[in-house]
mmCIF file of C-alpha atoms in Angstrom:
data_model
loop_
_atom_site.group_PDB
_atom_site.id
_atom_site.type_symbol
_atom_site.label_atom_id
_atom_site.label_comp_id
_atom_site.label_asym_id
_atom_site.label_seq_id
_atom_site.Cartn_x
_atom_site.Cartn_y
_atom_site.Cartn_z
ATOM 1 C CA MET A 1 -0.127 -0.108 -0.325
ATOM 2 C CA TYR A 2 2.889 2.726 0.688
ATOM 3 C CA ILE A 3 4.329 2.409 -3.092
ATOM 4 C CA LEU A 4 0.538 2.569 -4.715
ATOM 5 C CA GLN A 5 -0.200 6.043 -2.536
ATOM 6 C CA GLU A 6 3.589 7.778 -3.311
ATOM 7 C CA THR A 7 3.742 5.875 -7.296
ATOM 8 C CA LEU A 8 -0.065 6.525 -7.913
ATOM 9 C CA PHE A 9 -1.052 9.713 -8.592
ATOM 10 C CA SER A 10 2.604 10.846 -9.271
ATOM 11 C CA LEU A 11 2.367 13.257 -12.240
ATOM 12 C CA GLU A 12 -0.336 15.117 -10.622
ATOM 13 C CA GLU A 13 2.217 15.471 -7.375
ATOM 14 C CA LEU A 14 4.967 16.642 -9.153
ATOM 15 C CA GLN A 15 2.802 19.472 -11.056
ATOM 16 C CA LYS A 16 1.415 20.795 -8.299
ATOM 17 C CA ILE A 17 5.246 21.739 -7.170
ATOM 18 C CA GLU A 18 6.183 25.623 -7.664
ATOM 19 C CA LEU A 19 6.494 26.294 -11.226
ATOM 20 C CA GLU A 20 10.590 27.382 -11.019
ATOM 21 C CA ASN A 21 11.176 24.227 -8.462
ATOM 22 C CA ARG A 22 9.332 21.477 -10.912
ATOM 23 C CA LEU A 23 11.743 21.025 -13.647
ATOM 24 C CA PRO A 24 14.577 20.742 -11.384
ATOM 25 C CA ILE A 25 12.938 18.037 -9.624
ATOM 26 C CA PHE A 26 12.204 15.893 -12.838
ATOM 27 C CA PHE A 27 15.312 16.473 -14.493
ATOM 28 C CA GLY A 28 16.997 15.097 -11.220
ATOM 29 C CA ALA A 29 15.785 11.724 -11.594
ATOM 30 C CA LEU A 30 17.049 11.519 -15.384
ATOM 31 C CA ASP A 31 20.653 10.425 -16.956
ATOM 32 C CA LEU A 32 19.837 11.196 -20.583
ATOM 33 C CA GLU A 33 24.073 12.124 -21.714
ATOM 34 C CA PRO A 34 24.008 8.756 -23.138
ATOM 35 C CA TYR A 35 21.310 8.406 -25.118
ATOM 36 C CA ALA A 36 22.369 12.160 -26.210
ATOM 37 C CA LYS A 37 25.580 11.663 -27.369
ATOM 38 C CA GLN A 38 23.820 9.233 -29.527
ATOM 39 C CA LEU A 39 22.306 12.379 -31.110
ATOM 40 C CA ARG A 40 25.678 14.189 -31.959
ATOM 41 C CA SER A 41 27.106 14.533 -34.582
ATOM 42 C CA SER A 42 30.666 12.804 -35.566
ATOM 43 C CA SER A 43 31.523 14.742 -37.558
ATOM 44 C CA PRO A 44 34.175 17.493 -36.745
ATOM 45 C CA GLN A 45 33.490 19.746 -39.582
ATOM 46 C CA GLY A 46 30.510 22.311 -39.668
ATOM 47 C CA ALA A 47 29.206 24.730 -36.465
ATOM 48 C CA ILE A 48 29.449 24.190 -33.433
ATOM 49 C CA GLY A 49 24.719 22.969 -32.190
ATOM 50 C CA HIS A 50 22.885 23.551 -29.871
ATOM 51 C CA ASN A 51 23.747 21.478 -27.090
ATOM 52 C CA ARG A 52 22.102 18.215 -28.431
ATOM 53 C CA GLU A 53 20.765 16.803 -24.261
ATOM 54 C CA ALA A 54 19.783 20.416 -23.628
ATOM 55 C CA ILE A 55 16.999 19.465 -27.094
ATOM 56 C CA LEU A 56 16.354 16.063 -26.032
ATOM 57 C CA ARG A 57 15.856 17.558 -22.057
ATOM 58 C CA ALA A 58 13.384 19.891 -24.282
ATOM 59 C CA LEU A 59 11.506 17.068 -26.051
ATOM 60 C CA LEU A 60 10.515 15.542 -22.845
ATOM 61 C CA ALA A 61 9.147 18.627 -21.261
ATOM 62 C CA ALA A 62 7.499 19.681 -24.314
ATOM 63 C CA PRO A 63 4.927 17.208 -22.689
ATOM 64 C CA PHE A 64 5.251 17.585 -19.215
ATOM 65 C CA GLU A 65 4.192 21.309 -19.630
ATOM 66 C CA ASP A 66 1.778 20.741 -22.010
ATOM 67 C CA ILE A 67 3.881 21.857 -25.191
ATOM 68 C CA ASP A 68 2.484 20.081 -28.520
ATOM 69 C CA THR A 69 4.506 21.651 -31.165
ATOM 70 C CA PHE A 70 7.990 22.699 -32.001
ATOM 71 C CA THR A 71 7.684 25.962 -32.818
ATOM 72 C CA ALA A 72 5.196 26.412 -29.935
ATOM 73 C CA LEU A 73 8.754 25.388 -27.590
ATOM 74 C CA HIS A 74 10.374 26.576 -30.085
ATOM 75 C CA LYS A 75 9.193 30.374 -28.752
ATOM 76 C CA ARG A 76 8.973 29.311 -25.011
ATOM 77 C CA LEU A 77 12.683 28.544 -25.584
ATOM 78 C CA ASP A 78 13.555 31.493 -27.025
ATOM 79 C CA THR A 79 10.973 34.390 -25.091
ATOM 80 C CA ASN A 80 11.067 32.092 -21.209
ATOM 81 C CA LEU A 81 15.750 32.397 -20.558
ATOM 82 C CA ARG A 82 14.067 29.769 -16.938
ATOM 83 C CA PHE A 83 12.981 27.061 -18.948
ATOM 84 C CA ARG A 84 15.919 27.694 -21.926
ATOM 85 C CA TYR A 85 18.413 27.476 -18.985
ATOM 86 C CA GLN A 86 16.447 24.331 -16.803
ATOM 87 C CA CYS A 87 16.553 22.323 -20.075
ATOM 88 C CA GLY A 88 20.201 22.762 -19.886
ATOM 89 C CA PHE A 89 21.035 26.298 -22.830
ATOM 90 C CA ASP A 90 23.295 28.175 -22.705
ATOM 91 C CA ILE A 91 20.896 31.430 -22.490
ATOM 92 C CA SER A 92 23.811 33.636 -24.316
ATOM 93 C CA GLN A 93 22.993 31.759 -27.889
ATOM 94 C CA ARG A 94 19.869 31.799 -28.925
ATOM 95 C CA ALA A 95 17.260 28.926 -28.343
ATOM 96 C CA PRO A 96 17.017 25.929 -30.889
ATOM 97 C CA SER A 97 15.215 27.690 -34.017
ATOM 98 C CA ILE A 98 11.948 24.852 -34.961
ATOM 99 C CA ALA A 99 13.489 23.386 -38.284
ATOM 100 C CA THR A 100 16.367 21.609 -35.906
ATOM 101 C CA LEU A 101 13.817 20.179 -32.928
ATOM 102 C CA SER A 102 12.182 18.540 -35.325
ATOM 103 C CA ARG A 103 15.833 17.810 -37.361
ATOM 104 C CA VAL A 104 16.591 16.520 -33.843
ATOM 105 C CA PHE A 105 12.809 14.903 -32.982
ATOM 106 C CA THR A 106 13.671 12.781 -36.688
ATOM 107 C CA LEU A 107 16.857 11.735 -35.452
ATOM 108 C CA ILE A 108 15.322 10.439 -31.717
ATOM 109 C CA THR A 109 13.322 8.727 -34.434
ATOM 110 C CA GLU A 110 15.260 6.757 -36.776
ATOM 111 C CA LYS A 111 17.631 5.494 -33.298
ATOM 112 C CA ARG A 112 14.661 5.063 -31.808
ATOM 113 C CA LEU A 113 16.228 6.501 -28.194
ATOM 114 C CA ALA A 114 12.718 7.269 -27.022
ATOM 115 C CA GLU A 115 11.695 3.949 -27.199
ATOM 116 C CA HIS A 116 14.938 2.914 -25.740
ATOM 117 C CA LEU A 117 15.014 5.280 -22.446
ATOM 118 C CA PHE A 118 11.311 4.256 -21.788
ATOM 119 C CA HIS A 119 12.140 1.018 -21.322
ATOM 120 C CA ASP A 120 15.847 1.441 -19.368
ATOM 121 C CA LEU A 121 12.424 3.797 -17.553
ATOM 122 C CA VAL A 122 10.642 1.117 -16.779
ATOM 123 C CA LYS A 123 13.152 -1.210 -15.900
ATOM 124 C CA GLN A 124 14.183 1.527 -12.577
ATOM 125 C CA CYS A 125 11.466 1.563 -12.152
ATOM 126 C CA TYR A 126 11.154 -1.643 -11.288
ATOM 127 C CA ASP A 127 14.547 -2.464 -9.075
ATOM 128 C CA GLU A 128 13.587 1.054 -7.237
ATOM 129 C CA GLY A 129 10.054 -1.249 -5.971
ATOM 130 C CA ILE A 130 7.740 1.556 -8.011
ATOM 131 C CA ILE A 131 6.711 -0.625 -10.705
ATOM 132 C CA ALA A 132 4.709 -4.550 -9.153
ATOM 133 C CA GLY A 133 5.231 -6.017 -11.754
ATOM 134 C CA ASP A 134 2.737 -8.789 -10.932
ATOM 135 C CA LYS A 135 -0.625 -7.852 -12.835
ATOM 136 C CA ILE A 136 -0.199 -5.705 -15.970
ATOM 137 C CA ALA A 137 -3.943 -4.706 -17.512
ATOM 138 C CA ILE A 138 -3.559 -4.055 -21.234
ATOM 139 C CA ASP A 139 -5.692 -2.177 -23.250
ATOM 140 C CA SER A 140 -5.523 0.453 -26.397
ATOM 141 C CA THR A 141 -7.098 4.016 -26.993
ATOM 142 C CA ALA A 142 -7.393 5.789 -30.189
ATOM 143 C CA ILE A 143 -4.995 8.161 -31.264
ATOM 144 C CA ASP A 144 -6.265 10.765 -33.773
ATOM 145 C CA ALA A 145 -4.428 11.392 -36.425
ATOM 146 C CA TYR A 146 -2.165 14.535 -37.744
ATOM 147 C CA GLU A 147 -2.597 13.833 -41.956
ATOM 148 C CA LYS A 148 -4.963 14.365 -43.734
ATOM 149 C CA LYS A 149 -7.673 12.174 -43.953
ATOM 150 C CA ARG A 150 -8.321 9.965 -47.077
ATOM 151 C CA PRO A 151 -10.000 7.410 -48.185
ATOM 152 C CA LYS A 152 -10.059 3.448 -47.232
ATOM 153 C CA SER A 153 -9.192 2.938 -50.428
ATOM 154 C CA GLN A 154 -6.226 5.204 -50.111
ATOM 155 C CA GLN A 155 -4.574 4.422 -47.393
ATOM 156 C CA ASP A 156 -1.555 2.502 -47.194
ATOM 157 C CA GLY A 157 -2.629 -0.282 -44.473
ATOM 158 C CA ILE A 158 0.739 1.215 -42.093
ATOM 159 C CA ASN A 159 0.251 5.323 -41.180
ATOM 160 C CA ALA A 160 -3.189 6.386 -40.136
ATOM 161 C CA ARG A 161 -6.766 4.178 -41.483
ATOM 162 C CA TRP A 162 -10.396 4.771 -40.637
ATOM 163 C CA GLY A 163 -10.439 3.158 -36.914
ATOM 164 C CA ALA A 164 -13.755 1.696 -35.051
ATOM 165 C CA LYS A 165 -14.622 1.072 -31.786
ATOM 166 C CA PHE A 166 -17.158 0.338 -28.899
ATOM 167 C CA ASP A 167 -16.989 2.835 -25.791
ATOM 168 C CA SER A 168 -18.405 1.586 -22.289
ATOM 169 C CA PHE A 169 -21.854 2.653 -22.801
ATOM 170 C CA LYS A 170 -21.254 0.626 -26.553
ATOM 171 C CA ASN A 171 -22.294 3.731 -28.926
ATOM 172 C CA LYS A 172 -19.217 3.770 -31.913
ATOM 173 C CA LEU A 173 -16.731 5.964 -31.821
ATOM 174 C CA THR A 174 -14.943 6.376 -35.422
ATOM 175 C CA TRP A 175 -11.806 8.071 -35.861
ATOM 176 C CA PHE A 176 -8.806 8.333 -38.893
ATOM 177 C CA GLY A 177 -5.564 8.297 -36.880
ATOM 178 C CA TYR A 178 -3.835 5.311 -34.468
ATOM 179 C CA LYS A 179 -4.554 2.875 -31.769
ATOM 180 C CA LEU A 180 -1.877 3.534 -28.189
ATOM 181 C CA HIS A 181 -1.818 -0.434 -27.410
ATOM 182 C CA LEU A 182 -0.454 -0.617 -23.498
ATOM 183 C CA ALA A 183 0.413 -2.321 -21.124
ATOM 184 C CA VAL A 184 0.212 -1.184 -17.577
ATOM 185 C CA ASP A 185 1.031 -1.858 -14.689
ATOM 186 C CA THR A 186 -2.607 -2.469 -12.165
ATOM 187 C CA GLU A 187 -0.093 -1.038 -9.058
ATOM 188 C CA SER A 188 1.506 1.995 -9.796
ATOM 189 C CA GLU A 189 -0.761 2.425 -13.169
ATOM 190 C CA LEU A 190 2.560 3.336 -15.223
ATOM 191 C CA PRO A 191 3.023 1.767 -18.233
ATOM 192 C CA ILE A 192 5.444 -0.348 -18.699
ATOM 193 C CA ALA A 193 5.381 -2.069 -23.107
ATOM 194 C CA LEU A 194 3.259 0.444 -25.419
ATOM 195 C CA GLU A 195 2.897 -0.442 -29.492
ATOM 196 C CA VAL A 196 1.258 1.904 -31.758
ATOM 197 C CA THR A 197 -0.612 0.801 -34.858
ATOM 198 C CA PRO A 198 -3.455 2.174 -37.619
ATOM 199 C CA ALA A 199 -7.350 2.431 -36.035
ATOM 200 C CA HIS A 200 -7.977 -0.390 -38.397
ATOM 201 C CA VAL A 201 -6.283 -3.334 -35.800
ATOM 202 C CA ASN A 202 -7.478 -4.888 -34.382
ATOM 203 C CA ASP A 203 -7.188 -4.276 -30.121
ATOM 204 C CA GLY A 204 -6.782 -8.732 -29.593
ATOM 205 C CA ASP A 205 -3.893 -9.069 -32.069
ATOM 206 C CA MET A 206 -2.281 -7.153 -29.908
ATOM 207 C CA GLY A 207 -2.284 -8.957 -26.516
ATOM 208 C CA PRO A 208 0.802 -11.101 -27.445
ATOM 209 C CA PRO A 209 3.161 -8.982 -29.414
ATOM 210 C CA LEU A 210 3.102 -6.829 -25.903
ATOM 211 C CA VAL A 211 3.469 -10.085 -23.856
ATOM 212 C CA LYS A 212 5.713 -11.153 -25.768
ATOM 213 C CA ASP A 213 7.705 -7.860 -25.081
ATOM 214 C CA ILE A 214 7.638 -7.887 -21.602
ATOM 215 C CA ALA A 215 8.611 -11.028 -20.952
ATOM 216 C CA SER A 216 12.103 -11.253 -23.666
ATOM 217 C CA ARG A 217 13.077 -7.760 -22.796
ATOM 218 C CA GLY A 218 13.658 -8.957 -18.954
ATOM 219 C CA SER A 219 12.585 -5.650 -17.138
ATOM 220 C CA ILE A 220 9.980 -8.003 -15.220
ATOM 221 C CA ASP A 221 10.856 -10.955 -13.030
ATOM 222 C CA LYS A 222 7.479 -12.384 -13.783
ATOM 223 C CA VAL A 223 3.176 -11.369 -14.844
ATOM 224 C CA ASP A 224 1.343 -13.776 -12.837
ATOM 225 C CA PHE A 225 -2.443 -11.707 -14.082
ATOM 226 C CA ILE A 226 -1.923 -9.929 -17.544
ATOM 227 C CA LEU A 227 -5.846 -8.338 -17.361
ATOM 228 C CA GLU A 228 -8.109 -7.920 -20.713
ATOM 229 C CA ASP A 229 -11.155 -7.027 -21.771
ATOM 230 C CA GLY A 230 -13.660 -8.402 -23.382
ATOM 231 C CA GLY A 231 -12.410 -7.943 -27.400
ATOM 232 C CA TYR A 232 -8.889 -10.049 -26.378
ATOM 233 C CA ASP A 233 -10.726 -13.715 -25.568
ATOM 234 C CA GLN A 234 -8.669 -15.084 -28.533
ATOM 235 C CA LEU A 235 -7.453 -17.953 -27.428
ATOM 236 C CA LYS A 236 -3.422 -16.805 -29.011
ATOM 237 C CA ASN A 237 -4.583 -14.726 -25.747
ATOM 238 C CA TYR A 238 -4.581 -17.419 -23.090
ATOM 239 C CA GLU A 239 -2.526 -19.155 -24.824
ATOM 240 C CA ILE A 240 0.377 -16.227 -24.609
ATOM 241 C CA ALA A 241 -0.244 -16.131 -20.844
ATOM 242 C CA ASP A 242 -0.035 -19.134 -20.024
ATOM 243 C CA TYR A 243 3.710 -19.703 -22.320
ATOM 244 C CA TYR A 244 4.888 -17.337 -19.607
ATOM 245 C CA GLY A 245 3.406 -18.822 -16.723
ATOM 246 C CA ALA A 246 0.444 -15.923 -16.541
ATOM 247 C CA GLN A 247 -3.240 -16.054 -15.705
ATOM 248 C CA ALA A 248 -4.873 -14.876 -18.563
ATOM 249 C CA ILE A 249 -8.423 -12.817 -16.432
ATOM 250 C CA ILE A 250 -10.436 -11.960 -19.774
ATOM 251 C CA PRO A 251 -14.380 -12.012 -19.412
ATOM 252 C CA LEU A 252 -16.092 -14.638 -22.012
ATOM 253 C CA ASN A 253 -17.303 -13.180 -24.806
ATOM 254 C CA LEU A 254 -19.847 -16.239 -25.975
ATOM 255 C CA ARG A 255 -20.493 -14.375 -29.655
ATOM 256 C CA ASN A 256 -22.908 -16.558 -30.885
ATOM 257 C CA GLU A 257 -22.604 -19.676 -28.605
ATOM 258 C CA LYS A 258 -26.041 -21.235 -28.503
ATOM 259 C CA GLU A 259 -25.204 -23.759 -26.155
ATOM 260 C CA PRO A 260 -21.784 -24.490 -22.965
ATOM 261 C CA PRO A 261 -20.401 -27.549 -23.296
ATOM 262 C CA ALA A 262 -21.919 -30.790 -22.730
ATOM 263 C CA GLY A 263 -21.543 -30.786 -18.989
ATOM 264 C CA PHE A 264 -20.299 -27.479 -18.192
ATOM 265 C CA ALA A 265 -22.000 -23.830 -17.392
ATOM 266 C CA SER A 266 -20.760 -21.673 -20.303
ATOM 267 C CA ASN A 267 -18.332 -20.509 -17.673
ATOM 268 C CA GLY A 268 -16.028 -23.059 -17.011
ATOM 269 C CA THR A 269 -18.338 -24.423 -13.521
ATOM 270 C CA PRO A 270 -19.013 -27.756 -14.757
ATOM 271 C CA ARG A 271 -22.651 -29.116 -13.446
ATOM 272 C CA CYS A 272 -23.640 -32.678 -11.328
ATOM 273 C CA SER A 273 -25.547 -35.691 -12.770
ATOM 274 C CA MET A 274 -28.892 -33.649 -11.969
ATOM 275 C CA GLY A 275 -27.520 -30.411 -14.253
ATOM 276 C CA TYR A 276 -27.255 -28.010 -11.016
ATOM 277 C CA ASP A 277 -24.016 -25.893 -11.349
ATOM 278 C CA MET A 278 -20.876 -27.148 -9.099
ATOM 279 C CA VAL A 279 -19.370 -24.997 -5.975
ATOM 280 C CA TYR A 280 -15.897 -23.595 -6.949
ATOM 281 C CA TRP A 281 -13.672 -25.490 -3.123
ATOM 282 C CA GLY A 282 -10.343 -23.702 -4.278
ATOM 283 C CA SER A 283 -7.217 -24.871 -6.396
ATOM 284 C CA GLN A 284 -3.968 -26.560 -6.168
ATOM 285 C CA GLY A 285 -1.885 -26.189 -9.338
ATOM 286 C CA ASN A 286 -3.575 -26.828 -11.801
ATOM 287 C CA TYR A 287 -6.216 -27.669 -11.227
ATOM 288 C CA LEU A 288 -9.430 -26.834 -10.146
ATOM 289 C CA LYS A 289 -11.710 -28.267 -7.175
ATOM 290 C CA PHE A 290 -16.251 -28.376 -7.291
ATOM 291 C CA ARG A 291 -18.054 -29.316 -4.871
ATOM 292 C CA CYS A 292 -21.359 -30.892 -4.795
ATOM 293 C CA PRO A 293 -24.306 -27.917 -4.439
ATOM 294 C CA HIS A 294 -26.490 -30.210 -2.562
ATOM 295 C CA ALA A 295 -24.335 -30.833 -0.006
ATOM 296 C CA LEU A 296 -22.962 -27.127 0.746
ATOM 297 C CA GLY A 297 -27.215 -26.570 0.654
ATOM 298 C CA LYS A 298 -26.638 -24.163 -1.862
ATOM 299 C CA VAL A 299 -29.797 -26.623 -3.858
ATOM 300 C CA ASP A 300 -32.016 -28.915 -2.820
ATOM 301 C CA CYS A 301 -31.590 -31.866 -4.746
ATOM 302 C CA PRO A 302 -34.904 -34.585 -5.033
ATOM 303 C CA ASN A 303 -31.503 -37.591 -4.914
ATOM 304 C CA GLY A 304 -29.760 -36.237 -1.785
ATOM 305 C CA MET A 305 -25.940 -36.603 -2.110
ATOM 306 C CA GLU A 306 -26.030 -39.952 -2.528
ATOM 307 C CA TRP A 307 -27.084 -40.337 -6.405
ATOM 308 C CA CYS A 308 -23.572 -39.523 -6.673
ATOM 309 C CA SER A 309 -21.545 -39.649 -3.807
ATOM 310 C CA SER A 310 -21.680 -42.212 -0.682
ATOM 311 C CA SER A 311 -19.643 -39.047 1.632
ATOM 312 C CA ASN A 312 -20.534 -36.840 2.973
ATOM 313 C CA TYR A 313 -18.154 -34.752 1.835
ATOM 314 C CA GLY A 314 -20.490 -34.699 -1.434
ATOM 315 C CA MET A 315 -19.472 -34.938 -5.189
ATOM 316 C CA VAL A 316 -16.336 -33.950 -5.532
ATOM 317 C CA ARG A 317 -15.132 -32.309 -9.314
ATOM 318 C CA LYS A 318 -12.021 -30.845 -10.440
ATOM 319 C CA ILE A 319 -11.370 -29.857 -13.811
ATOM 320 C CA ASN A 320 -7.205 -29.402 -14.821
ATOM 321 C CA VAL A 321 -7.512 -26.075 -16.594
ATOM 322 C CA LYS A 322 -4.600 -26.948 -19.797
ATOM 323 C CA ASP A 323 -7.683 -28.615 -20.827
ATOM 324 C CA ASP A 324 -9.132 -25.761 -22.223
ATOM 325 C CA LEU A 325 -6.794 -22.785 -21.506
ATOM 326 C CA ARG A 326 -9.701 -20.744 -22.617
ATOM 327 C CA ARG A 327 -13.251 -21.323 -20.566
ATOM 328 C CA PHE A 328 -11.090 -22.671 -17.839
ATOM 329 C CA SER A 329 -8.804 -20.055 -15.444
ATOM 330 C CA THR A 330 -6.951 -19.942 -12.210
ATOM 331 C CA PRO A 331 -8.407 -18.743 -9.969
ATOM 332 C CA HIS A 332 -12.001 -20.161 -11.965
ATOM 333 C CA ARG A 333 -14.238 -17.509 -13.443
ATOM 334 C CA ASP A 334 -16.653 -15.978 -11.490
ATOM 335 C CA SER A 335 -15.428 -16.593 -8.434
ATOM 336 C CA GLN A 336 -14.810 -13.376 -6.032
ATOM 337 C CA ARG A 337 -11.141 -13.372 -6.840
ATOM 338 C CA TRP A 338 -11.148 -13.809 -10.254
ATOM 339 C CA LYS A 339 -13.934 -10.633 -10.401
ATOM 340 C CA GLY A 340 -10.897 -9.535 -7.928
ATOM 341 C CA LEU A 341 -8.730 -9.541 -10.265
ATOM 342 C CA TYR A 342 -10.338 -8.313 -13.620
ATOM 343 C CA LYS A 343 -11.847 -4.804 -11.641
ATOM 344 C CA GLU A 344 -7.770 -4.301 -11.589
ATOM 345 C CA ARG A 345 -7.838 -3.638 -15.572
ATOM 346 C CA THR A 346 -9.122 -0.091 -15.244
ATOM 347 C CA SER A 347 -6.175 1.253 -14.203
ATOM 348 C CA VAL A 348 -5.050 1.524 -17.952
ATOM 349 C CA GLU A 349 -8.258 2.800 -18.460
ATOM 350 C CA ARG A 350 -6.269 5.791 -16.060
ATOM 351 C CA CYS A 351 -3.361 5.813 -17.078
ATOM 352 C CA ASN A 352 -4.417 6.650 -21.389
ATOM 353 C CA SER A 353 -6.309 8.980 -19.730
ATOM 354 C CA ARG A 354 -3.166 10.515 -17.850
ATOM 355 C CA LEU A 355 -1.903 10.055 -21.620
ATOM 356 C CA LYS A 356 -4.432 12.081 -22.755
ATOM 357 C CA GLU A 357 -5.215 14.883 -20.546
ATOM 358 C CA TYR A 358 -2.962 15.773 -18.632
ATOM 359 C CA LEU A 359 0.226 14.666 -21.280
ATOM 360 C CA THR A 360 0.088 15.718 -24.735
ATOM 361 C CA ALA A 361 -0.569 12.336 -26.228
ATOM 362 C CA ASN A 362 -3.412 13.037 -28.168
ATOM 363 C CA ASP A 363 -1.806 16.125 -29.302
ATOM 364 C CA LEU A 364 -0.186 14.929 -33.115
ATOM 365 C CA HIS A 365 1.790 17.480 -34.331
ATOM 366 C CA VAL A 366 3.983 14.372 -36.352
ATOM 367 C CA GLY A 367 2.434 12.521 -38.980
ATOM 368 C CA GLY A 368 3.286 8.528 -39.679
ATOM 369 C CA VAL A 369 2.892 5.731 -37.133
ATOM 370 C CA GLU A 370 6.782 5.429 -36.305
ATOM 371 C CA LYS A 371 6.570 9.993 -35.425
ATOM 372 C CA VAL A 372 3.987 9.839 -33.917
ATOM 373 C CA LYS A 373 4.829 6.419 -31.775
ATOM 374 C CA THR A 374 8.216 9.100 -30.714
ATOM 375 C CA HIS A 375 5.669 11.468 -30.099
ATOM 376 C CA LEU A 376 4.704 8.873 -27.500
ATOM 377 C CA TYR A 377 7.635 7.048 -26.454
ATOM 378 C CA LEU A 378 7.511 10.760 -24.847
ATOM 379 C CA ASN A 379 4.853 10.809 -23.094
ATOM 380 C CA ALA A 380 5.064 7.605 -21.531
ATOM 381 C CA ILE A 381 9.129 8.826 -20.391
ATOM 382 C CA VAL A 382 6.964 11.880 -18.383
ATOM 383 C CA LEU A 383 5.017 9.248 -16.105
ATOM 384 C CA LEU A 384 8.121 6.901 -15.692
ATOM 385 C CA ALA A 385 10.391 10.519 -14.928
ATOM 386 C CA SER A 386 7.426 11.988 -12.412
ATOM 387 C CA ALA A 387 7.216 8.564 -10.764
ATOM 388 C CA LEU A 388 10.969 8.279 -9.964
ATOM 389 C CA ALA A 389 11.448 12.107 -9.395
ATOM 390 C CA ILE A 390 9.193 12.214 -6.874
ATOM 391 C CA LYS A 391 9.960 8.991 -4.947
ATOM 392 C CA LYS A 392 14.075 10.665 -5.119
ATOM 393 C CA HIS A 393 12.332 13.966 -3.704
ATOM 394 C CA LYS A 394 10.721 12.852 -1.207
ATOM 395 C CA ASN A 395 13.473 11.310 -0.232
ATOM 396 C CA ALA A 396 15.429 13.471 0.454
ATOM 397 C CA GLU A 397 13.233 16.071 2.005
ATOM 398 C CA ILE A 398 13.407 12.323 4.945
ATOM 399 C CA ASN A 399 16.640 12.932 5.089
ATOM 400 C CA SER A 400 16.847 16.739 5.508
ATOM 401 C CA ALA A 401 14.620 16.679 7.847
ATOM 402 C CA ALA A 402 16.200 13.348 9.574
#
């Protein structure tokens, strides 16, 4: 609980700090020198350019300060000496031009530096105990394109496309642009993996790549549960979770299923010989245990327990979840534990909301999927860096008071 209280609203906490102190605290959590080094020209010729680390700082400060265009960022650097100084520029020099900011952003995209920085910060947050990592939630959110809208016949399938999805009230929403597919640590509500696709890509198709990305990077030791909504109810999402030793918590989308499998309810609960749903009685390893509902007073069976079992305990049935990864789950579907886990899925919705409402995730002024991805990585980095900054700031306050 201590970790949760400290990091849940770290961005909001940081934004409440006085303006002149906010950026130094934010940048104090970041070591950008290794990334800035890759932005410097190796050629000894030409005029000395602007400090590349300072430009990288400015590009990270932009979403933090709700600056969504290179033009607006140049203006802030040009007119606000404190902001320019806090980003690390020599205030005796002129602010970098719009073209310079755009050029460095393109170089960051080509070298995938924002992606590398993001994953390094995920590992740092995990090592610091800010990210728990045992439960992750996955979902997507719409990102409106900066590009000009085009008919389907002129879309390339790589960049912005028309997309549609239903909101929580079953209203159909359409937009031209992209989808941000996000995996979030449910305890800290911080992003741990992301992908960007054209808007028409199905959510369920992006679950496996996100899980593979998390597992392959080794930033988190063990994921126990992967929480996704009914749009991810596809066998491949259960299989990828099981492959990495996790349990997928996904509501069943029964689609056109007219009858459940013989001897079972739709949610995987076995039925006794009289057709009553048996009672879930816990799990052991890969097996779910169910007991006679009459023995537990849940139903009044006309045949009593003797029909099925001579034991006073009543008939017991064990189900191996591996027999049907989609239908069966540990814990059992619709149990209190399962419902409690699924409620934590809303953490990804809150993370998406912060990226859009507090930062500039949905204020695109760059085109093409790769640049859009860089823009969204920079926004996600702000959330991670804010959590690290707040923890470091609070530790410093505690040490100074001691």
